[in-house]
CSV table of C-alpha atoms in Angstrom, one decimal:
chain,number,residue,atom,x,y,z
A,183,UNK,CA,-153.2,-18.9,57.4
A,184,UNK,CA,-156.9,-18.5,58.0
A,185,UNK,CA,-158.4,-14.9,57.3
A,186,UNK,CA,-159.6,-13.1,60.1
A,187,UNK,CA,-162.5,-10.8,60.4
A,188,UNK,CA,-161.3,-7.3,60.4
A,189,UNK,CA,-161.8,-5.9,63.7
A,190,UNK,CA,-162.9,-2.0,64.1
A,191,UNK,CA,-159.2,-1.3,65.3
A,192,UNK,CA,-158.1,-2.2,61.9
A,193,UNK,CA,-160.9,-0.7,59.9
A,194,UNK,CA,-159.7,2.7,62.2
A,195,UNK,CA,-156.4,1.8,60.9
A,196,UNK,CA,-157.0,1.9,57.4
A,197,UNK,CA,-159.5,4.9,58.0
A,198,UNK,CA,-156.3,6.9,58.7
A,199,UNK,CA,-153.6,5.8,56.3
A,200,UNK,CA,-152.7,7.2,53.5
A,201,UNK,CA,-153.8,5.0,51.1
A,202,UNK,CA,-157.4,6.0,52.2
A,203,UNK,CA,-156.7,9.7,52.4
A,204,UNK,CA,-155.4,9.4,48.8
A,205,UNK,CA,-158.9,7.3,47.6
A,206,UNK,CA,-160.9,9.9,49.7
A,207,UNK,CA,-158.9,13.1,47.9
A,208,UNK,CA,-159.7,11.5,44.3
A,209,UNK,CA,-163.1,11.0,45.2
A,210,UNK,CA,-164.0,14.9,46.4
A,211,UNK,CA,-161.7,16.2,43.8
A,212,UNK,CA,-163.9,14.6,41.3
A,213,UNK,CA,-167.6,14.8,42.6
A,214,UNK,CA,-167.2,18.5,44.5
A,215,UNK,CA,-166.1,20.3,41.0
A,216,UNK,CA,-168.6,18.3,38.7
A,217,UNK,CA,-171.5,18.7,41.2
A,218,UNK,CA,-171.0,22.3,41.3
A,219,UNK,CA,-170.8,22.6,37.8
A,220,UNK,CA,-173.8,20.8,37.9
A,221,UNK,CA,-175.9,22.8,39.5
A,222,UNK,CA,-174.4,25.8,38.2
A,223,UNK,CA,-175.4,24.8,34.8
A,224,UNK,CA,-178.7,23.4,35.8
A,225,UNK,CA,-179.2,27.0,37.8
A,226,UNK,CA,-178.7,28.8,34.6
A,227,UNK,CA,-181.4,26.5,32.7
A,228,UNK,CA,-184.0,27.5,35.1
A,229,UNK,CA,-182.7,31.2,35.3
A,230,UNK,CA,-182.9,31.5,32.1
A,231,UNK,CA,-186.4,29.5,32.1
A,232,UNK,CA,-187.8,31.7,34.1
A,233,UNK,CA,-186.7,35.4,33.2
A,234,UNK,CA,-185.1,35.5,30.1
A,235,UNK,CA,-188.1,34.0,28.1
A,236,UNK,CA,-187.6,35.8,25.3
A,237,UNK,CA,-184.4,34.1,24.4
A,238,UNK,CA,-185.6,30.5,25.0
A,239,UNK,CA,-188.5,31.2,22.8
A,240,UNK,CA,-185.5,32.0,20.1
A,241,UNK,CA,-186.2,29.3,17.0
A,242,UNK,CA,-183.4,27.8,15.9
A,243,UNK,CA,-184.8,24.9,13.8
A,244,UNK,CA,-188.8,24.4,12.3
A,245,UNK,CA,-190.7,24.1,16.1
A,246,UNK,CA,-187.3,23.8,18.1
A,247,UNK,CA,-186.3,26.6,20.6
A,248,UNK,CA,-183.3,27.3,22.7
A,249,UNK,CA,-185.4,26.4,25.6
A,250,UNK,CA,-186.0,22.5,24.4
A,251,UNK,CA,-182.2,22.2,23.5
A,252,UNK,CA,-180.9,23.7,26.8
A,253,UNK,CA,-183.4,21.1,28.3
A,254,UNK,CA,-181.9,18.2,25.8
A,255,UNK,CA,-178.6,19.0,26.6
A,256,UNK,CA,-179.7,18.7,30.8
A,257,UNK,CA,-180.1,14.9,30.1
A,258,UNK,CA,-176.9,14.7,27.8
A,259,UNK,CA,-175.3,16.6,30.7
A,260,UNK,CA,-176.3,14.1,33.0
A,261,UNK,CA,-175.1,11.3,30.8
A,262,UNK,CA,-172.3,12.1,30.2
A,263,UNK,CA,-171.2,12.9,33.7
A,264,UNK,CA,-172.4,9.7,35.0
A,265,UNK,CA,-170.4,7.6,31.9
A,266,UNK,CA,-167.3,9.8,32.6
A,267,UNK,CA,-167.7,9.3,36.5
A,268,UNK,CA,-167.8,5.3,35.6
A,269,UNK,CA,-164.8,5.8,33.2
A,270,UNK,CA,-163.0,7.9,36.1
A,271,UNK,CA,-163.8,5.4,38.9
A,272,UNK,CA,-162.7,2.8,37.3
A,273,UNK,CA,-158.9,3.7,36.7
A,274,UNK,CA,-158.1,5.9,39.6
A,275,UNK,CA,-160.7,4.7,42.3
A,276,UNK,CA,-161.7,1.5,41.8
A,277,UNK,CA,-157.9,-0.1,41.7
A,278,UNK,CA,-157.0,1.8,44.7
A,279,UNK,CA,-160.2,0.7,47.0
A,280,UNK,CA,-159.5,-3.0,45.7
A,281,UNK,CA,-156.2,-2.4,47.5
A,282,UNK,CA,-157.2,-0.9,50.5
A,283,UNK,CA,-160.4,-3.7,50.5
A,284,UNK,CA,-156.9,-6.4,50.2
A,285,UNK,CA,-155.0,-4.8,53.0
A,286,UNK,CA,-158.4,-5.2,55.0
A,287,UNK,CA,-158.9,-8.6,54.0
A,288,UNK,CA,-155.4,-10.0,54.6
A,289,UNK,CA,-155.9,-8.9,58.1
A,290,UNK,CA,-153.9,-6.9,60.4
A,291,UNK,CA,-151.5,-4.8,59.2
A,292,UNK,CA,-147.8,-6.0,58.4
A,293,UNK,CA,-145.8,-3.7,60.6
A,294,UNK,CA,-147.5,-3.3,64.0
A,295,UNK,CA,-144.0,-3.4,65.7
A,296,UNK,CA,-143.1,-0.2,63.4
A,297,UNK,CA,-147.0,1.2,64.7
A,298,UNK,CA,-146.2,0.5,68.2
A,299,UNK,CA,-142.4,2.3,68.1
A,300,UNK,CA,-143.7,5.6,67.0
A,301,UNK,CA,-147.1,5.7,68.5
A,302,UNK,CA,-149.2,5.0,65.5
A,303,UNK,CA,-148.7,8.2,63.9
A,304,UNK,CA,-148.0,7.6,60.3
């Protein structure tokens, strides 16, 4: 059996199922919280920067102040949200698009009789 090109019917039809929902809800569930946090954290660098100068002049080491470490750390942060974003994707997005990405591939869907009984609704 030759693969056919996914029409935009079928990419609709994934759009909607639940498999996508579920890929979708894993997605936001991860980026919306860490982006907040984020920029929440990044806020408080600046704040901080900005009117509470006094306490990032504070030395804690020889010539280093809480001001370059809170700036250190803004790179770590970043780091280390982007390796635990690659860590995250890859076990609970990445299997689950591959699957979705199949069920595109393979063409249309295996029950269009059960589709066409109930009206599409899933």
């Amino acid at each position: 059996m030759n693969p056919v090109p996914a029409s935009a019917e079928r990419y609709l039809e994934v759009q909607r199922s639940e498999e996508f929902a579920q890929l979708r809800h894993r997605l936001r569930s991860y980026i919306f919280p860490t982006t907040v946090a984020f920029i929440v954290w990044y806020s408080l660098y600046v704040l901080l920067s900005a009117y509470a100068r006094d306490f990032m002049a504070i030395k804690v080491i020889g010539n280093i102040n809480v001001a370059l470490i809170f700036g250190v750390l803004q790179f770590v942060s970043t780091f280390g949200i982007a390796w635990h974003y690659s860590r995250y994707a890859a076990q609970k997005l990445d299997p689950l698009a591959d699957d979705i990405y199949k069920e595109i591939d393979n063409g249309p869907s295996a029950e269009p009789a059960a589709a066409a009984t109930d009206g599409g609704k899933a």
